[in-house]
CSV table of C-alpha atoms in Angstrom, one decimal:
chain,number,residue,atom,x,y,z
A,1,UNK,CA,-60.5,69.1,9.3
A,2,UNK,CA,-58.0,68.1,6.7
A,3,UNK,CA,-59.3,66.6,3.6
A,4,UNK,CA,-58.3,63.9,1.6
A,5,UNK,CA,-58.9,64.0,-2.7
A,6,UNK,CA,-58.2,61.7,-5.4
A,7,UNK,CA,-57.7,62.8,-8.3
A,8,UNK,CA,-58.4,60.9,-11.6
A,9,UNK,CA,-55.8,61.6,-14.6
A,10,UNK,CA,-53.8,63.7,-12.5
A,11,UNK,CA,-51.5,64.2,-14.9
A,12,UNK,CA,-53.5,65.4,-17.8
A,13,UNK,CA,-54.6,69.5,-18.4
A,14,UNK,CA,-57.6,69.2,-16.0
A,15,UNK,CA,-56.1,66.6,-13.6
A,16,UNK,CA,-52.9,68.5,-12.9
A,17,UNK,CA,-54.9,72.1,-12.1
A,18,UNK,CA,-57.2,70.2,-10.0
A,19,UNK,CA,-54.2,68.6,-7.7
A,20,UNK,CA,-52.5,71.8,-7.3
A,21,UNK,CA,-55.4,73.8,-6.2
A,22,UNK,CA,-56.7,71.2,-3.8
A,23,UNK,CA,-53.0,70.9,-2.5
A,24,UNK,CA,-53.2,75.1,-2.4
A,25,UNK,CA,-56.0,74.2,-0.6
A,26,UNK,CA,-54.8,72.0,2.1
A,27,UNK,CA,-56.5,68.8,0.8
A,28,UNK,CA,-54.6,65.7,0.9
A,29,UNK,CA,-54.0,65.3,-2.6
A,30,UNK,CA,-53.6,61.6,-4.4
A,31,UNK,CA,-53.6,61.8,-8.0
A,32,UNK,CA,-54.1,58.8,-10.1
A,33,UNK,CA,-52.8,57.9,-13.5
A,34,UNK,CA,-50.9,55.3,-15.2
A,35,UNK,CA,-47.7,56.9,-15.4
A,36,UNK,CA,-47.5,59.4,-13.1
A,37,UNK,CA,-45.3,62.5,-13.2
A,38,UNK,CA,-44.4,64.8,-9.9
A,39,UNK,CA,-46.0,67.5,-8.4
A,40,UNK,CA,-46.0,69.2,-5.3
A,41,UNK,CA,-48.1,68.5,-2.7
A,42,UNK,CA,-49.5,65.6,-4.7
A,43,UNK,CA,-48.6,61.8,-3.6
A,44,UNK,CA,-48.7,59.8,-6.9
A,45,UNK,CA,-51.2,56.4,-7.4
A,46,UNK,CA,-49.9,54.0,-9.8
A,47,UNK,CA,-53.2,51.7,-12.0
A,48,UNK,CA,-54.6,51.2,-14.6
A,49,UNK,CA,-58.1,51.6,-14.9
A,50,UNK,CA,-58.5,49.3,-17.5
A,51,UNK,CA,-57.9,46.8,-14.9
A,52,UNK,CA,-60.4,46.2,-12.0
A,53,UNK,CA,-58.2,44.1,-10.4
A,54,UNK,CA,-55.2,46.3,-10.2
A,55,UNK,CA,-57.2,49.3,-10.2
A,56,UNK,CA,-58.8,48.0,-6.6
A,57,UNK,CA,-55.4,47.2,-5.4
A,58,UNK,CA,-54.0,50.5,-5.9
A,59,UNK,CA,-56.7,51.7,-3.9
A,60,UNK,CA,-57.0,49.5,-1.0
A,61,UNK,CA,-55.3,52.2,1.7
A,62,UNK,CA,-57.2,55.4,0.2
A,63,UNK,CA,-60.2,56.8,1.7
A,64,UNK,CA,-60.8,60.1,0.2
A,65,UNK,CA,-63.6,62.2,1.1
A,66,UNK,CA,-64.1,63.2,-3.0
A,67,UNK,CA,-62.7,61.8,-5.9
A,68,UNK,CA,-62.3,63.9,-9.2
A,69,UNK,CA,-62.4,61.9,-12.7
A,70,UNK,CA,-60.6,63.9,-15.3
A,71,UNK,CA,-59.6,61.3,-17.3
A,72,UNK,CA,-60.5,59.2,-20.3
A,73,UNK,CA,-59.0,57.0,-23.4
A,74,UNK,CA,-59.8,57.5,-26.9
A,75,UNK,CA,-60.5,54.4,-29.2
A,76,UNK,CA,-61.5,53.8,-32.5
A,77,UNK,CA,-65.2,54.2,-32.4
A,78,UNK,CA,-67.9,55.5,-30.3
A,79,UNK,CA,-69.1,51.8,-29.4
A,80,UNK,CA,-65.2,51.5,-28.3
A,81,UNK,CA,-65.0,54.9,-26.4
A,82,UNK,CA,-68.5,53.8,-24.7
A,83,UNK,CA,-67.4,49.9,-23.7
A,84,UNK,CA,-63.9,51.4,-22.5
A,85,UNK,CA,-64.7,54.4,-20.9
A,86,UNK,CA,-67.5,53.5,-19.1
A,87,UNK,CA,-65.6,50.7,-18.2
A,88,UNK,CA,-62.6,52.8,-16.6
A,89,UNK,CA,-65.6,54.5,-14.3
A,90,UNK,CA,-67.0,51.6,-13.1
A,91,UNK,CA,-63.4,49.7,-12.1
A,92,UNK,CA,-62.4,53.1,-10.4
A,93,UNK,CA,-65.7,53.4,-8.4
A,94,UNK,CA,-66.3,49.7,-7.6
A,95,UNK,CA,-62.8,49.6,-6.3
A,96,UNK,CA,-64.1,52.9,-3.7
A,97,UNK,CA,-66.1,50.9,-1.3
A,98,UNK,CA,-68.8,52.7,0.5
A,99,UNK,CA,-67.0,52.0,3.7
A,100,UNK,CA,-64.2,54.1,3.0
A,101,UNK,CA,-65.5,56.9,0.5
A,102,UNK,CA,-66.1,58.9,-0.9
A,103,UNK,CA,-69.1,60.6,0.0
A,104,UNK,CA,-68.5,63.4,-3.6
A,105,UNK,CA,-67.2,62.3,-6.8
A,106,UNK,CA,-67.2,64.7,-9.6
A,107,UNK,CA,-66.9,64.1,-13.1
A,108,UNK,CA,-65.7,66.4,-16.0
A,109,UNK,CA,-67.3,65.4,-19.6
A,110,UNK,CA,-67.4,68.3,-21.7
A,111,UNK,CA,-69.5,69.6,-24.7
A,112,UNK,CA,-70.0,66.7,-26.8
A,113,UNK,CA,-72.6,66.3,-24.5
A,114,UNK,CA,-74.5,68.8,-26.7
A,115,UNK,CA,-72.5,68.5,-30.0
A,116,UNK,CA,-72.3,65.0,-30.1
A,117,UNK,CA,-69.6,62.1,-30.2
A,118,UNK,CA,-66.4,62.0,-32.4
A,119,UNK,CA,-68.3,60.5,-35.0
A,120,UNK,CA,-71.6,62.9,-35.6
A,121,UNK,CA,-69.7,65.9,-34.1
A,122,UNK,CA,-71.6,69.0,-34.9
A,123,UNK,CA,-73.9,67.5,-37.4
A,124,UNK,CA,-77.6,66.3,-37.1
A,125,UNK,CA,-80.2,68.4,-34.9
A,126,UNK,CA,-78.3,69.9,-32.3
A,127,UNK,CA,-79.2,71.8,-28.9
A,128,UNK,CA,-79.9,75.9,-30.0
A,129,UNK,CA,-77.1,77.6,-28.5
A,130,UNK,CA,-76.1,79.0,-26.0
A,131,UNK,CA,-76.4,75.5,-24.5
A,132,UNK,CA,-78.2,74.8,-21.2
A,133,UNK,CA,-77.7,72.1,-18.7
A,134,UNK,CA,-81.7,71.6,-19.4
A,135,UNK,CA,-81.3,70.6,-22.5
A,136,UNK,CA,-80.6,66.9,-22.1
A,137,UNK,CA,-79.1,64.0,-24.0
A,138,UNK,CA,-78.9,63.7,-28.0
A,139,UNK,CA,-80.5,61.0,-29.1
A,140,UNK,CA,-77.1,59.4,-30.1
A,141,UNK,CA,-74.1,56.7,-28.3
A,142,UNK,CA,-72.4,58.6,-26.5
A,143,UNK,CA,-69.5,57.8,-24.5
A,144,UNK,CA,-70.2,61.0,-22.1
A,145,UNK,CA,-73.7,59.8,-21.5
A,146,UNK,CA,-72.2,56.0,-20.6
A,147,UNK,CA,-69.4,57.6,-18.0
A,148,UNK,CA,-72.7,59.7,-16.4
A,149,UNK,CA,-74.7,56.4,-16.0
A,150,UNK,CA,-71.7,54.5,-14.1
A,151,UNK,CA,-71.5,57.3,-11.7
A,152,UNK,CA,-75.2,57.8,-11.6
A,153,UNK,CA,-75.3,53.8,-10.4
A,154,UNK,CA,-72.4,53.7,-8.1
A,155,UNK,CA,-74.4,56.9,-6.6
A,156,UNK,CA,-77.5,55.0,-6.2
A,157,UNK,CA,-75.9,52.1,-4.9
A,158,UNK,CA,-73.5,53.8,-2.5
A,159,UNK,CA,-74.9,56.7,-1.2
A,160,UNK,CA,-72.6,59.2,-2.8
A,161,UNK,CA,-73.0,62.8,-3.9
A,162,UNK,CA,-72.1,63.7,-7.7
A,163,UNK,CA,-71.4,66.8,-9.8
A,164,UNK,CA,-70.9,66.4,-13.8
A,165,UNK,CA,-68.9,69.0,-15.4
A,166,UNK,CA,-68.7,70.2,-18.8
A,167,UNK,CA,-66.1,72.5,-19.8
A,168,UNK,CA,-65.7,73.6,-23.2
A,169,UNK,CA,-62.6,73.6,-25.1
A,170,UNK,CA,-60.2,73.7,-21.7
A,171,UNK,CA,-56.7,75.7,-21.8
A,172,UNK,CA,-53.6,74.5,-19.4
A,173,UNK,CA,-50.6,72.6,-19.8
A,174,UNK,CA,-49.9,68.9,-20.1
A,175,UNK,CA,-47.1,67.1,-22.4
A,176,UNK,CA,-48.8,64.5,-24.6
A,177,UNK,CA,-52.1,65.3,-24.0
A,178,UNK,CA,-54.6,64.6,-26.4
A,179,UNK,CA,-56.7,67.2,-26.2
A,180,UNK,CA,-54.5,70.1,-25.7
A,181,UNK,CA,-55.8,73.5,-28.5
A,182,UNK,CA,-53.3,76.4,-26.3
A,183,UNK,CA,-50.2,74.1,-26.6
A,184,UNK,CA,-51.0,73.3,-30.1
A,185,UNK,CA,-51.2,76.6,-31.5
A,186,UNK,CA,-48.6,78.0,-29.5
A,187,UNK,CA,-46.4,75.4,-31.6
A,188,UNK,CA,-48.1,76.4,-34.5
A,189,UNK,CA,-47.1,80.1,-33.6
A,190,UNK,CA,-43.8,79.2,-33.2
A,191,UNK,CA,-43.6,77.4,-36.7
A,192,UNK,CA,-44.9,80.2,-38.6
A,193,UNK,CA,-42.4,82.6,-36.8
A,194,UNK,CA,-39.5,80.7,-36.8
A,195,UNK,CA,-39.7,79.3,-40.7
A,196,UNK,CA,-41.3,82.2,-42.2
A,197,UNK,CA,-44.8,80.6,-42.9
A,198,UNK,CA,-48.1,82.5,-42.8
A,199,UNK,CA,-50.2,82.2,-39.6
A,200,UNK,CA,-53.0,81.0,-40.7
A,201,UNK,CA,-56.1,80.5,-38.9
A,202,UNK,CA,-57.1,77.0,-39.4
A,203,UNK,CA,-60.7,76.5,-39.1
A,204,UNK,CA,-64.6,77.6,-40.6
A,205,UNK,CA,-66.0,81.1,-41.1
A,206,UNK,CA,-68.3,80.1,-38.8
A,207,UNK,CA,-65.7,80.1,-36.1
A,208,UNK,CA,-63.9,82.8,-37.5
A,209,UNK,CA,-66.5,85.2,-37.6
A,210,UNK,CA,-69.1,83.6,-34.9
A,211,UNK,CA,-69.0,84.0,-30.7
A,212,UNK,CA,-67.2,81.5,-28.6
A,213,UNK,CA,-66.0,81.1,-25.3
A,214,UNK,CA,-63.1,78.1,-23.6
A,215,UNK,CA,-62.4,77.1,-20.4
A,216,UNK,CA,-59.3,77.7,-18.4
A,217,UNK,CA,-58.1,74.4,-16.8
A,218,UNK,CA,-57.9,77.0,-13.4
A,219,UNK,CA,-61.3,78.2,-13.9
A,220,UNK,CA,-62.4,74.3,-13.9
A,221,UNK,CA,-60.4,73.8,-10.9
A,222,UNK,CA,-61.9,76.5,-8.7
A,223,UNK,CA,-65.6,74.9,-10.4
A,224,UNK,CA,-64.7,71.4,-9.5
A,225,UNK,CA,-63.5,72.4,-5.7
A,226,UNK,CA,-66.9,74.5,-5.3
A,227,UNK,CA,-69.2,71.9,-6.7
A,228,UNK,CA,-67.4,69.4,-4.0
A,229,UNK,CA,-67.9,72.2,-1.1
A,230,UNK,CA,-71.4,73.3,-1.7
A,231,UNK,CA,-74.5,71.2,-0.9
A,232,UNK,CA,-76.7,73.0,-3.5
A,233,UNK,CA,-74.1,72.1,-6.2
A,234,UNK,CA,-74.2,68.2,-5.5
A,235,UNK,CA,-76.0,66.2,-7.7
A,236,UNK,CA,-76.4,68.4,-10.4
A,237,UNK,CA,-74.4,68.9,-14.3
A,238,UNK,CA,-72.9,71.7,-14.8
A,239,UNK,CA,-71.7,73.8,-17.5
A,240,UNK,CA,-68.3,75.7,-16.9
A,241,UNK,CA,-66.9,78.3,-18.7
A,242,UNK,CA,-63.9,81.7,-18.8
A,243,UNK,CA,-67.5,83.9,-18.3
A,244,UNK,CA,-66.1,86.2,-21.5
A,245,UNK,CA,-67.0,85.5,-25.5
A,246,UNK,CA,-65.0,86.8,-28.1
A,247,UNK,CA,-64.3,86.1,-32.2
A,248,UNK,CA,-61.8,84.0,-32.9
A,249,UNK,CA,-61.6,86.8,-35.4
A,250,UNK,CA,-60.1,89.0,-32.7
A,251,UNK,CA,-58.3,85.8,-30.4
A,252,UNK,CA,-56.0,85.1,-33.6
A,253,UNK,CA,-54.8,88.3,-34.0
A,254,UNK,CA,-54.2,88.9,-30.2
A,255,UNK,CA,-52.3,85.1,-30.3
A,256,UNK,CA,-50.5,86.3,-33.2
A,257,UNK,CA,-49.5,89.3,-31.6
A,258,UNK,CA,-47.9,87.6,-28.5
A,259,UNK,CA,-45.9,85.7,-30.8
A,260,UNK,CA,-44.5,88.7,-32.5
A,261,UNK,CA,-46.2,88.0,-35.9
A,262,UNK,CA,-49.1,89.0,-38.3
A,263,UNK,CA,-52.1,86.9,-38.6
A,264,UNK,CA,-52.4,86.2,-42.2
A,265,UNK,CA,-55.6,87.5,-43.7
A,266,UNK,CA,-59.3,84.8,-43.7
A,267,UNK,CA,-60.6,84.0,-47.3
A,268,UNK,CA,-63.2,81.5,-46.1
A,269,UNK,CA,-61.0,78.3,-46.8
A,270,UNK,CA,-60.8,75.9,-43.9
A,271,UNK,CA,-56.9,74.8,-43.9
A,272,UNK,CA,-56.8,71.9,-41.2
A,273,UNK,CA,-53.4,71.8,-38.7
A,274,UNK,CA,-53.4,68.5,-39.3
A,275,UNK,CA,-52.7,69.2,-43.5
A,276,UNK,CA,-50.3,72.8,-42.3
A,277,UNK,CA,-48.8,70.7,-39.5
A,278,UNK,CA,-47.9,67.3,-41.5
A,279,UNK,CA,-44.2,67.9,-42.2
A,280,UNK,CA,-43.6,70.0,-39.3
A,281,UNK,CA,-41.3,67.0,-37.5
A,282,UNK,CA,-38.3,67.6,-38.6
A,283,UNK,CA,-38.4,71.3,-38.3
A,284,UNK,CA,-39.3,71.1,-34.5
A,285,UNK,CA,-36.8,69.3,-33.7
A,286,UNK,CA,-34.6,71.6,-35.3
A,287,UNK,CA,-36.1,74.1,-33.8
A,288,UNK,CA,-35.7,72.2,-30.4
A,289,UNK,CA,-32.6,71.8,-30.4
A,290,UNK,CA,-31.3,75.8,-31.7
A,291,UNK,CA,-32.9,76.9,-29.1
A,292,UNK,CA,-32.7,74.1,-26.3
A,293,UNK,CA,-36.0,73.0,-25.6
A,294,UNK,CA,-37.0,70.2,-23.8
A,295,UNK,CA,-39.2,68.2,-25.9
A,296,UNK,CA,-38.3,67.6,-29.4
A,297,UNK,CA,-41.2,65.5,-30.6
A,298,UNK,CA,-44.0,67.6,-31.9
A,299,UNK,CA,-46.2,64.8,-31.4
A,300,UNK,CA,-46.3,64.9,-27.5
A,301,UNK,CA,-47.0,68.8,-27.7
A,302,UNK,CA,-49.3,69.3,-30.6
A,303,UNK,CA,-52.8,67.8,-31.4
A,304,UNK,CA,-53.9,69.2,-34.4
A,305,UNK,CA,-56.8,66.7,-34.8
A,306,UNK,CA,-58.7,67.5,-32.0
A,307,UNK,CA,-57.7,71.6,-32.2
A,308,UNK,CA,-59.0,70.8,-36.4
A,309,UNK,CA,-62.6,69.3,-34.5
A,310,UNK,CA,-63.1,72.5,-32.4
A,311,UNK,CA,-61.8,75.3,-34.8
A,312,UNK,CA,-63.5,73.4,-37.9
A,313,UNK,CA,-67.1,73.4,-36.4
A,314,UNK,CA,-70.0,74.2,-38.9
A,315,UNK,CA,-72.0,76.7,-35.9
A,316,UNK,CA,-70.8,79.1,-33.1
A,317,UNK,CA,-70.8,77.5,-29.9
A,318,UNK,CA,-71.6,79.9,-26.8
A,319,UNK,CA,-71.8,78.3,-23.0
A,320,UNK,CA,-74.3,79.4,-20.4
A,321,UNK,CA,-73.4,79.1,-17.0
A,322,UNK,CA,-76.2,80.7,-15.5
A,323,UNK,CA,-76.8,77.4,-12.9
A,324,UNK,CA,-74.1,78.0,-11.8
A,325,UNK,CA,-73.9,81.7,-11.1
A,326,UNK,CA,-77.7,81.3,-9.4
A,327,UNK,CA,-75.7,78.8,-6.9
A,328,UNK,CA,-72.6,81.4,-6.2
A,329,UNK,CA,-70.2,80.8,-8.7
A,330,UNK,CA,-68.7,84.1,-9.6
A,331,UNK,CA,-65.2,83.4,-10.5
A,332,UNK,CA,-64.0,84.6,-13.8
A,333,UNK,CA,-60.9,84.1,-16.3
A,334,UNK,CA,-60.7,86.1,-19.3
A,335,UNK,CA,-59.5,83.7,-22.4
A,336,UNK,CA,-57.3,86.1,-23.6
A,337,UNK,CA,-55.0,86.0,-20.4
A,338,UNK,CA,-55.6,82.2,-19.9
A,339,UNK,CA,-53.7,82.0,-23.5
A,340,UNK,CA,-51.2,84.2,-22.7
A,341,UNK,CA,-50.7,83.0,-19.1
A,342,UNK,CA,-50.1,79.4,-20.6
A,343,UNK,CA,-48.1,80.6,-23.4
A,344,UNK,CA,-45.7,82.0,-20.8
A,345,UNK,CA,-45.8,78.8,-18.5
A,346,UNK,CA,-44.6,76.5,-21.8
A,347,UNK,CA,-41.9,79.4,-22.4
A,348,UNK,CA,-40.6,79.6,-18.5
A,349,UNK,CA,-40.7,75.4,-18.8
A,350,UNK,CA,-38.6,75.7,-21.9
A,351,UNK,CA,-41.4,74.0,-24.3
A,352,UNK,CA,-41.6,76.8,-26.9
A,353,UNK,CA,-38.7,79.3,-27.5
């Protein structure tokens, strides 16, 4: 029997991948944001989960047998992230009655869950890595641990199954995301190349030299999907990972060759986009427009802040996914082709040169 989805931010990184696989996958797809862009297969929702009122409006004729929440709104502070956010969860889920879904809602947090919110990220007494779904909460706010406690409730109350999701740092295309590393330093790339600049790897030796691993927005796609279609997988938390490590040692040089440029040597110093990228307006949209590119404002295609948080990380950060490989997850993406697979996606879609 057909299917029917909703999908939560469904035009974000995770959102988007999520809709078109679930379409792929003959679901009936509804994906949910506040200003929704078009996609195949997908059959737009219009709220504003700020808004319980309009939120439960936009909802009244959808009954979907899972709903996936891949969305989320940064403010100011934690306590802000936590009032808002949780907020957003508990409008979208109280505006589901139990009478017409959905019996599986997943949600995708990430690894702050381990490293801690905006505002203590990476610092204090952290998890030893590689971290482990067993390892539990940090004994900090954080607005992760309030979106997990809404869906925990509306699970109690309703009768629903859940799955919690925690990629790390997720690859995949989405104009003006937020949190969005691949299209971020494939404009940084494109700076260096195109004005001569040094391609200089951003971040601490600790990232430089230590292991890591990412997540391809596909890879979470085909998790979330799985986690919805097997019974063992519900109600559990899940990390979700490529299933390779590598050195960001070796990544920037294999980024830098794709671009058709040297990496420029590491001396230790951590040199932040945010301070390589300040001026970099101007010279984008100069660069836009010689070579008639569709989106001229660095702004909506970069986010050196959050790419500064990841890369600029004091310890190496390794994922283990072995709960789910016990449960029959097998599927695997190495990073290096997720990069380069993006990088030719933004270059078909006329976003870089």
């Amino acid at each position: 029997m057909a299917k029917t989805a909703l999908v939560v931010g469904a035009s974000g990184i995770v959102g988007s991948a999520a809709a078109a696989l679930l379409a792929e996958q003959g679901w009936t797809v509804h994906g949910l944001a506040r200003r929704p862009v078009a996609q195949d297969g997908v059959r737009p929702v219009v709220a504003d989960l700020h808004d319980a009122a309009n939120t439960r409006a936009a909802l009244a004729d959808i009954a979907p047998d899972a709903v996936f929440i891949t969305t989320w709104a940064r403010q100011d502070s934690e306590a802000e992230n936590i009032r808002v956010n949780a907020a957003m969860v508990r409008n979208l889920l109280h505006g589901l009655t139990p009478a017409t879904g959905p019996r599986h809602v997943a949600l995708v947090t990430g690894l702050k869950h381990y490293l801690g919110p905006f505002e203590a990220y990476g610092k204090g007494t952290l998890p030893q890595t590689p971290f482990r779904e067993e390892q539990g909460r940090l004994d900090v706010e954080n607005f992760y641990y309030a979106q997990e406690d809404e869906l925990f409730a509306a699970a109690a109350r309703d009768g629903l199954t859940w799955s919690v999701h925690r990629p790390h740092t997720v690859i995949g295309k989405a104009v003006g995301n937020a949190m969005n590393m691949g299209t971020t330093l494939a404009v940084h790339a494109t700076l260096c190349r195109e004005t001569g600049r040094p391609f200089v790897f951003p971040g601490s030796a600790a990232q430089w030299h230590g292991l890591t691993d990412m997540t391809d927005a596909g890879q979470l796609a085909r998790h979330l999907l799985w986690a919805v279609e097997t019974p063992a997988a519900h109600d559990e938390a899940f990390n979700v990972v490529n299933g390779d490590i590598f050195r960001w040692e070796w990544m920037w040089g294999r980024i830098a060759a794709w671009f058709g440029i040297e990496p420029a040597p590491f001396d230790g110093v951590v040199r932040p986009l945010e301070t390589q990228m300040a001026g970099d307006a101007q010279a984008w949209r100069e660069i836009a427009a010689r070579h008639q590119l569709i989106e001229p404002d660095l702004s909506r295609l970069a986010s050196p802040w959050h790419s500064d948080a990841d890369l600029g990380r004091p310890i190496e950060v390794v994922t283990d996914m072995s709960k789910s490989r016990r449960l029959g997850f097998t599927s695997y993406q190495p990073t290096d082709d997720a990069f380069f697979a993006l990088f030719n996606r933004l270059r078909a879609d006329r976003l870089i040169p």
